[in-house]
Amino acid sequence: MAKNDVKLLGVWASPFVMRARISLNIKSVNYEFLEETVGSKSELLLQSNPVHKKVPVLIHGDKPICESLVIVQYIDEVWTSGPSILSTDHYDRAIQRFWAAYLDDKWFPAMRRIRGAQGEERQELVDQVVEGLALLEEAFGKYSKGKAFFGGDQIGFIDIAFGSLLGWLRVTEKLGEVKLLDEAKTPGLVKWAESFCADTAVKSVMPETEKLIEFSKLLMAKMKGAPPPKN
Amino acid sequence: MAEESVKLLGYWGSPFALRVKWALKLKGIQYHYVEEDLPNKSPMLLQYNPVYKKIPVLVHDDKPLAESLVILEYIDEEWKQNPLLPIDPYERAKARFWAKFADDKCVPPVMAAFSKKGEEQERAAKEARENLKTLESGLEGKRFFGGETIGFVDIAAGWIGCWARMTGEIIGINLIDAETMPLLDAWFQDFLEVPFIKECMPPQDKLLEHNKEFHKILTAAST
């Protein structure tokens, strides 16, 4: 497939964009990365994602695909010669989709709000996030079966969905002065996080935490609490 | 397929459980239905869905699954007859996109219009109407999202028509405007007329009474 048949609109800091990039890397797909300028939206973005006007957008030929988990599944279904991202077993696939949805619907929204919250509300959010990590630790123990990833020997759907959020988790810990991923409480996840970040499909697209911290500070200053433009 | 191997834990008034009933009905799958008493959730439900403690939960050969859209995809993959999702990956991506849009952008403002009062309610109703209008664009002029027959998005979002109308009746604000969203309006009507869809619907008068009661409780709480 010629390189410019596959384009990805994104921004370097977005965990959702990272999911698409990791997936394309796993499948060894050559693609053109079109970086959007933070604070403005290109014509191409507005045209190809008129509903949400957000990154990531995968453009395959002339077909735009939006929503990160939809994109990851699309990549898995189209490029079948590469390693599978979702399990071939129906039940396992359902479990993978369940946890990815949990991360997006419950866990990440709570984590994002920690920095802007105060007092009781903040503590509640921290508790929710820590409880969630305990659930994920249990899930990791169950599904990894002693291997490095939720997907076993190789990165899979849950790894991608969760691992892409690690950068912002670290930012929250640093700037929010709160310990979330704790080796004492979730040793499996701590080790998993290391393996994930070291993986060849991930390394080149995982932003450095320091850069994310700077970016986050800039955003907070500019937008005063409004959520950053990404999904 | 033995009835006992497929079990659905649900609630008669829940649209999310209804989605699963529709999918099972469409595929002709026999199952054992367990009605949960939501104020007193069964130990079985709490064991099967420890993360959310909610219905619906599908149990197949003792393996539980929660989250209705996840369950729908599982049902579609496990039982191939009368497919919900199309074969083409791009069409599948579009279907997943619109099902998620309905859940993330249409359902919450409809619920908010239902449970809030005053300005908050007006804002929610406006957002609901706008997002329903956007949902209409996903139809791409077709009769159903699945084309000539019911598909994934129809099962995922078709119930919104009935619930939004009921909400409109209860709160006195119209959420589905036949003039500004004629295709969506027609789709909701066509959808609810499909025999297997109609068969699984809870009795409308009972549902209206139930939702009226629910509305009272919610708006008392939001004072």
Coordinates of C-alpha atoms in Angstrom, one line a residue:
Chain A
M1 CA 0.0 0.0 0.0
A2 CA 1.5 3.3 -1.1
K3 CA 2.4 5.5 1.9
N4 CA 0.0 8.3 1.1
D5 CA -2.9 5.9 0.9
V6 CA -3.0 6.0 4.7
K7 CA -3.0 9.3 6.5
L8 CA -3.5 9.9 10.2
L9 CA -4.5 13.3 11.5
G10 CA -3.3 13.8 15.0
V11 CA -1.4 15.7 17.6
W12 CA 1.7 14.3 19.3
A13 CA 0.3 14.7 22.9
S14 CA -3.0 12.9 22.3
P15 CA -3.3 9.4 23.9
F16 CA -6.1 8.7 21.5
V17 CA -3.9 9.5 18.5
M18 CA -1.2 7.3 20.0
R19 CA -3.6 4.3 20.0
A20 CA -3.9 4.6 16.2
R21 CA -0.2 5.0 15.7
I22 CA 0.6 2.0 17.9
S23 CA -1.9 -0.1 15.9
L24 CA -0.5 1.0 12.6
N25 CA 3.0 0.2 13.9
I26 CA 2.0 -3.3 15.0
K27 CA 0.7 -4.0 11.5
S28 CA 3.8 -2.4 9.9
V29 CA 1.6 0.0 7.9
N30 CA 3.3 3.0 6.3
Y31 CA 1.3 6.1 6.8
E32 CA 1.6 9.9 6.6
F33 CA 1.2 11.6 9.9
L34 CA -0.5 15.0 9.6
E35 CA 0.1 17.0 12.7
E36 CA -2.7 19.4 13.6
T37 CA -1.8 22.7 15.2
V38 CA -3.1 22.8 18.8
G39 CA -5.7 25.6 19.0
S40 CA -6.8 25.4 15.3
K41 CA -8.4 22.8 13.1
S42 CA -7.4 22.2 9.5
E43 CA -9.9 22.1 6.6
L44 CA -9.1 18.4 6.2
L45 CA -10.0 17.7 9.9
L46 CA -13.2 19.6 9.7
Q47 CA -14.2 17.8 6.5
S48 CA -13.2 14.3 7.5
N49 CA -14.6 14.5 11.1
P50 CA -17.5 17.0 10.8
V51 CA -19.4 15.4 13.7
H52 CA -16.7 15.8 16.4
K53 CA -14.0 17.9 14.7
K54 CA -11.4 16.0 16.7
V55 CA -8.3 13.9 16.2
P56 CA -7.5 11.1 15.6
V57 CA -8.9 10.6 12.1
L58 CA -7.6 7.8 10.0
I59 CA -7.9 8.5 6.3
H60 CA -7.6 5.3 4.3
G61 CA -7.8 6.1 0.6
D62 CA -10.6 8.6 0.7
K63 CA -12.4 7.0 3.7
P64 CA -12.3 8.8 7.0
I65 CA -12.5 6.7 10.2
C66 CA -13.0 8.5 13.5
E67 CA -13.0 7.6 17.2
S68 CA -9.8 5.9 18.4
L69 CA -11.1 2.5 19.4
V70 CA -13.1 2.3 16.2
I71 CA -9.9 3.2 14.3
V72 CA -7.9 0.5 16.2
Q73 CA -10.6 -2.2 15.3
Y74 CA -10.7 -1.0 11.7
I75 CA -6.9 -1.3 11.5
D76 CA -7.1 -4.8 13.0
E77 CA -9.8 -5.9 10.5
V78 CA -8.2 -4.4 7.4
W79 CA -4.5 -5.4 7.8
T80 CA -5.0 -9.1 8.6
S81 CA -1.5 -10.2 7.7
G82 CA 0.0 -8.5 10.7
P83 CA -0.3 -9.7 14.4
S84 CA -3.9 -9.6 15.7
I85 CA -4.7 -6.8 18.0
L86 CA -8.0 -8.3 19.3
S87 CA -8.2 -11.9 20.3
T88 CA -9.7 -14.4 17.8
D89 CA -11.9 -15.9 20.6
H90 CA -15.3 -14.2 20.7
Y91 CA -15.6 -14.1 24.5
D92 CA -12.0 -12.7 24.9
R93 CA -12.7 -10.0 22.3
A94 CA -15.8 -9.0 24.2
I95 CA -13.8 -8.8 27.5
Q96 CA -11.2 -6.7 25.7
R97 CA -13.9 -4.3 24.4
F98 CA -15.4 -4.2 27.9
W99 CA -12.2 -3.0 29.5
A100 CA -11.4 -0.5 26.7
A101 CA -14.9 1.0 27.1
Y102 CA -14.4 1.1 30.9
L103 CA -11.1 3.0 30.5
D104 CA -12.8 5.6 28.2
D105 CA -16.1 5.9 29.9
K106 CA -15.1 5.7 33.6
W107 CA -11.5 5.6 34.4
F108 CA -9.9 8.2 32.2
P109 CA -12.6 10.9 32.6
A110 CA -12.2 10.6 36.4
M111 CA -8.4 10.8 36.1
R112 CA -8.5 13.9 33.9
R113 CA -10.6 15.7 36.4
I114 CA -8.2 15.2 39.4
R115 CA -6.0 18.2 38.6
G116 CA -8.9 20.7 38.3
A117 CA -10.7 19.4 41.4
Q118 CA -10.3 20.3 45.0
G119 CA -11.2 19.0 48.5
E120 CA -13.7 16.2 48.8
E121 CA -14.4 16.0 45.1
R122 CA -10.7 15.6 44.4
Q123 CA -10.4 12.8 47.0
E124 CA -13.4 11.0 45.5
L125 CA -11.8 11.1 42.0
V126 CA -8.5 9.9 43.3
D127 CA -10.3 7.0 45.1
Q128 CA -12.2 6.1 42.0
V129 CA -9.0 6.1 39.9
V130 CA -7.1 4.0 42.5
E131 CA -10.1 1.5 42.8
G132 CA -10.0 1.3 39.0
L133 CA -6.4 0.5 39.0
A134 CA -7.0 -2.3 41.5
L135 CA -9.6 -3.7 39.1
L136 CA -7.2 -3.4 36.2
E137 CA -4.5 -5.1 38.2
E138 CA -6.8 -8.1 38.8
A139 CA -7.8 -8.1 35.1
F140 CA -4.1 -8.1 34.2
G141 CA -3.3 -11.0 36.4
K142 CA -6.2 -12.9 34.8
Y143 CA -5.6 -12.2 31.1
S144 CA -1.9 -11.9 30.9
K145 CA -1.5 -15.5 32.2
G146 CA 2.0 -14.7 33.4
K147 CA 3.1 -13.0 30.2
A148 CA 4.1 -9.4 29.8
F149 CA 0.9 -7.9 28.4
F150 CA -2.9 -8.1 28.7
G151 CA -2.7 -9.6 25.3
G152 CA -0.2 -12.2 26.4
D153 CA 3.2 -12.3 24.6
Q154 CA 2.2 -9.4 22.4
I155 CA 0.4 -6.0 22.8
G156 CA -3.3 -6.3 22.4
F157 CA -6.4 -4.2 22.5
I158 CA -6.4 -3.5 26.3
D159 CA -2.7 -2.8 26.3
I160 CA -3.2 -0.2 23.6
A161 CA -6.3 1.3 25.2
F162 CA -4.7 1.6 28.7
G163 CA -1.0 2.1 27.8
S164 CA -1.8 5.1 25.7
L165 CA -3.1 6.8 28.9
L166 CA 0.1 6.3 30.9
G167 CA 1.7 9.6 29.8
W168 CA -1.2 11.6 31.1
L169 CA -1.4 9.4 34.2
R170 CA 2.2 10.4 35.0
V171 CA 1.4 14.0 34.3
T172 CA -1.5 13.8 36.8
E173 CA 0.8 12.2 39.4
K174 CA 3.5 14.8 39.0
L175 CA 1.5 18.0 38.7
G176 CA -1.4 16.7 40.9
E177 CA 1.1 15.5 43.5
V178 CA -0.7 12.2 44.0
K179 CA 0.5 8.6 43.7
L180 CA -1.9 6.6 41.5
L181 CA 0.1 3.7 40.1
D182 CA 1.6 2.2 43.2
E183 CA 4.1 -0.6 43.1
A184 CA 2.9 -1.8 46.5
K185 CA -0.7 -2.0 45.4
T186 CA -0.5 -2.8 41.7
P187 CA 2.9 -4.4 41.1
G188 CA 1.7 -6.2 38.0
L189 CA 0.6 -3.0 36.3
V190 CA 3.9 -1.2 37.2
K191 CA 5.9 -3.9 35.5
W192 CA 3.4 -4.0 32.6
A193 CA 3.8 -0.2 32.2
E194 CA 7.5 -0.6 31.8
S195 CA 7.1 -3.4 29.2
F196 CA 4.5 -1.5 27.3
C197 CA 6.6 1.7 27.0
A198 CA 9.6 -0.4 25.9
D199 CA 7.8 -2.1 23.1
T200 CA 8.9 -1.3 19.6
A201 CA 5.4 -0.4 18.4
V202 CA 5.1 2.1 21.3
K203 CA 8.5 3.6 21.9
S204 CA 8.6 5.9 19.0
V205 CA 5.2 7.4 19.6
M206 CA 5.1 7.6 23.4
P207 CA 5.6 11.3 24.2
E208 CA 8.2 12.1 27.0
T209 CA 6.6 12.8 30.3
E210 CA 8.5 16.1 30.7
K211 CA 7.2 17.4 27.3
L212 CA 3.7 16.4 28.3
I213 CA 4.1 18.2 31.6
E214 CA 5.1 21.4 29.9
F215 CA 2.3 21.0 27.4
S216 CA -0.2 20.4 30.2
K217 CA 0.9 23.5 32.0
L218 CA 0.5 25.5 28.9
L219 CA -2.9 24.2 28.2
M220 CA -4.1 24.8 31.8
A221 CA -2.9 28.3 31.6
K222 CA -4.6 28.9 28.2
M223 CA -7.8 27.2 28.8
K224 CA -8.3 27.6 32.5
G225 CA -9.8 24.2 33.1
A226 CA -11.6 23.5 29.8
P227 CA -10.7 20.0 28.5
P228 CA -8.0 19.9 25.8
P229 CA -9.1 19.3 22.2
K230 CA -8.6 15.6 21.8
N231 CA -10.6 12.4 21.8
Chain B
M1 CA -29.1 -24.6 21.6
A2 CA -30.2 -25.4 25.1
E3 CA -32.0 -22.5 26.8
E4 CA -29.9 -22.8 29.9
S5 CA -26.7 -22.1 28.1
V6 CA -27.8 -18.5 27.5
K7 CA -29.0 -16.3 30.3
L8 CA -29.9 -12.6 30.3
L9 CA -30.2 -10.6 33.5
G10 CA -32.3 -7.6 32.8
Y11 CA -35.0 -5.2 33.9
W12 CA -38.3 -4.8 32.0
G13 CA -38.1 -1.0 31.8
S14 CA -34.4 -0.8 30.7
P15 CA -33.7 0.1 27.1
F16 CA -30.2 -1.3 27.4
A17 CA -31.6 -4.8 28.3
L18 CA -34.1 -4.3 25.5
R19 CA -31.2 -3.9 23.0
V20 CA -30.0 -7.4 24.0
K21 CA -33.5 -8.9 23.8
W22 CA -33.8 -7.6 20.3
A23 CA -30.5 -9.0 19.2
L24 CA -31.3 -12.4 20.7
K25 CA -34.8 -12.4 19.1
L26 CA -33.4 -11.4 15.7
K27 CA -31.0 -14.3 15.8
G28 CA -33.6 -16.8 17.2
I29 CA -31.6 -17.6 20.3
Q30 CA -33.4 -19.3 23.1
Y31 CA -32.4 -17.9 26.5
H32 CA -33.4 -17.9 30.1
Y33 CA -34.4 -14.4 31.3
V34 CA -33.9 -13.2 34.8
E35 CA -35.8 -10.1 35.9
E36 CA -33.7 -8.2 38.4
D37 CA -35.2 -6.2 41.2
L38 CA -33.0 -3.1 40.8
P39 CA -33.3 -1.7 44.4
N40 CA -32.3 -5.2 45.6
K41 CA -29.7 -6.5 43.2
S42 CA -29.2 -10.3 43.3
P43 CA -25.9 -11.7 44.5
M44 CA -25.7 -13.3 41.0
L45 CA -25.8 -9.9 39.3
L46 CA -23.1 -8.5 41.7
Q47 CA -20.9 -11.5 41.0
Y48 CA -21.4 -11.4 37.2
N49 CA -20.8 -7.6 36.9
P50 CA -18.6 -6.5 39.8
V51 CA -17.3 -3.4 37.9
Y52 CA -20.7 -1.7 37.2
K53 CA -23.2 -3.9 39.1
K54 CA -25.7 -3.2 36.4
I55 CA -28.0 -4.9 33.9
P56 CA -28.0 -6.1 31.2
V57 CA -25.6 -9.0 31.8
L58 CA -25.4 -11.9 29.3
V59 CA -24.2 -15.2 30.5
H60 CA -23.2 -17.7 27.9
D61 CA -22.0 -21.1 29.1
D62 CA -21.3 -19.6 32.5
K63 CA -19.2 -16.8 31.1
P64 CA -20.7 -13.4 31.9
L65 CA -20.6 -10.2 29.8
A66 CA -21.7 -6.7 30.7
E67 CA -22.2 -3.5 28.7
S68 CA -24.9 -3.7 26.1
L69 CA -22.9 -2.6 23.1
V70 CA -20.2 -5.1 24.0
I71 CA -22.9 -7.8 24.4
L72 CA -24.4 -6.9 21.0
E73 CA -21.1 -7.4 19.2
Y74 CA -20.5 -10.7 21.0
I75 CA -23.9 -12.0 20.0
D76 CA -23.3 -10.9 16.4
E77 CA -19.9 -12.7 16.3
E78 CA -21.1 -15.9 18.1
W79 CA -24.3 -16.4 16.1
K80 CA -23.9 -15.6 12.4
Q81 CA -27.5 -15.7 11.2
N82 CA -29.2 -12.3 10.5
P83 CA -25.9 -10.3 11.0
L84 CA -26.0 -7.0 12.7
L85 CA -22.7 -5.5 11.6
P86 CA -21.9 -5.4 7.9
I87 CA -18.9 -7.3 6.5
D88 CA -17.0 -4.4 5.0
P89 CA -14.6 -2.9 7.6
Y90 CA -15.3 0.7 6.7
E91 CA -19.1 0.1 7.0
R92 CA -18.4 -1.6 10.3
A93 CA -16.4 1.4 11.5
K94 CA -19.3 3.7 10.6
A95 CA -21.8 1.5 12.4
R96 CA -19.6 1.5 15.6
F97 CA -19.1 5.2 15.2
W98 CA -22.8 6.0 15.1
A99 CA -23.7 3.5 17.9
K100 CA -21.2 5.3 20.1
F101 CA -22.4 8.7 19.0
A102 CA -26.0 7.7 20.0
D103 CA -24.8 6.5 23.4
D104 CA -22.4 9.4 24.2
K105 CA -24.2 12.3 22.6
C106 CA -27.9 11.6 22.3
V107 CA -28.7 9.5 25.3
P108 CA -27.2 11.8 28.0
P109 CA -29.0 15.0 26.9
V110 CA -32.3 13.2 26.6
M111 CA -31.7 11.8 30.1
A112 CA -30.7 15.3 31.3
A113 CA -33.8 16.8 29.8
F114 CA -35.8 14.2 31.6
S115 CA -34.2 14.7 35.0
K116 CA -33.4 18.4 35.2
K117 CA -35.5 21.5 35.5
G118 CA -35.6 25.1 34.2
E119 CA -32.6 26.4 32.3
E120 CA -30.6 23.2 32.6
Q121 CA -33.5 21.3 31.1
E122 CA -33.9 23.7 28.3
R123 CA -30.2 23.5 27.5
A124 CA -30.3 19.7 27.6
A125 CA -33.3 19.6 25.3
K126 CA -31.6 21.8 22.8
E127 CA -28.5 19.6 22.9
A128 CA -30.6 16.5 22.5
R129 CA -32.4 17.9 19.4
E130 CA -29.1 19.1 17.9
N131 CA -27.4 15.7 18.4
L132 CA -30.4 13.8 17.2
K133 CA -30.3 15.9 14.0
T134 CA -26.6 14.9 13.6
L135 CA -27.6 11.2 14.2
E136 CA -30.0 11.7 11.3
S137 CA -27.0 12.3 8.9
G138 CA -25.7 8.9 9.8
L139 CA -28.8 7.4 8.1
E140 CA -27.4 8.6 4.8
G141 CA -30.9 8.7 3.4
K142 CA -31.5 5.0 4.0
R143 CA -34.6 3.5 5.6
F144 CA -32.6 1.9 8.4
F145 CA -29.0 2.3 9.4
G146 CA -28.5 -1.3 8.3
G147 CA -30.0 -0.5 4.9
E148 CA -33.2 -2.2 4.0
T149 CA -33.1 -4.3 7.1
I150 CA -32.3 -3.7 10.8
G151 CA -28.6 -3.5 11.7
F152 CA -26.3 -2.7 14.6
V153 CA -27.1 1.0 14.9
D154 CA -30.8 0.4 14.6
I155 CA -30.7 -2.0 17.5
A156 CA -28.4 0.3 19.5
A157 CA -30.3 3.5 19.0
G158 CA -33.8 2.7 17.8
W159 CA -35.2 2.8 21.4
I160 CA -34.2 6.4 21.7
G161 CA -37.2 7.4 19.6
C162 CA -39.7 5.8 21.9
W163 CA -38.0 7.1 25.1
A164 CA -37.4 10.6 23.7
R165 CA -41.1 10.8 22.7
M166 CA -42.2 9.6 26.1
T167 CA -39.8 12.1 27.8
G168 CA -41.2 14.8 25.6
E169 CA -44.7 13.9 26.7
I170 CA -43.7 13.9 30.4
I171 CA -41.7 17.1 30.4
G172 CA -43.8 19.0 27.8
I173 CA -40.9 19.6 25.5
N174 CA -40.7 18.0 22.0
L175 CA -37.3 16.4 21.4
I176 CA -38.0 14.8 18.0
D177 CA -39.2 17.4 15.5
A178 CA -40.7 15.8 12.4
E179 CA -40.1 19.0 10.5
T180 CA -36.5 19.5 11.3
M181 CA -35.6 15.8 11.4
P182 CA -38.0 14.1 9.0
L183 CA -35.8 11.2 8.2
L184 CA -35.0 10.4 11.8
D185 CA -38.6 10.7 12.7
A186 CA -39.6 8.3 9.9
W187 CA -36.8 5.9 11.0
F188 CA -38.0 5.8 14.6
Q189 CA -41.5 5.0 13.4
D190 CA -40.4 2.4 10.9
F191 CA -38.2 0.8 13.5
L192 CA -40.9 0.5 16.1
E193 CA -43.2 -1.1 13.5
V194 CA -40.8 -4.0 12.7
P195 CA -42.6 -7.1 14.1
F196 CA -39.8 -8.6 16.2
I197 CA -38.9 -5.1 17.6
K198 CA -42.6 -4.5 18.5
E199 CA -42.9 -7.9 20.2
C200 CA -40.1 -7.3 22.6
M201 CA -41.1 -3.8 23.6
P202 CA -42.4 -3.4 27.2
P203 CA -46.1 -2.4 27.4
Q204 CA -46.2 1.3 26.5
D205 CA -48.8 2.3 29.2
K206 CA -46.8 0.5 31.9
L207 CA -43.6 2.1 30.7
L208 CA -45.1 5.6 30.6
E209 CA -46.4 5.2 34.2
H210 CA -43.0 3.9 35.3
N211 CA -41.1 6.7 33.6
K212 CA -43.5 9.3 35.1
E213 CA -42.8 8.0 38.5
F214 CA -39.1 7.9 37.8
H215 CA -39.3 11.6 36.5
K216 CA -40.9 12.6 39.8
I217 CA -38.2 11.0 41.8
L218 CA -35.4 12.5 39.7
T219 CA -36.7 16.0 39.6
A220 CA -37.4 16.0 43.4
A221 CA -33.7 15.0 43.8
S222 CA -32.4 17.7 41.5
T223 CA -34.1 20.5 43.5

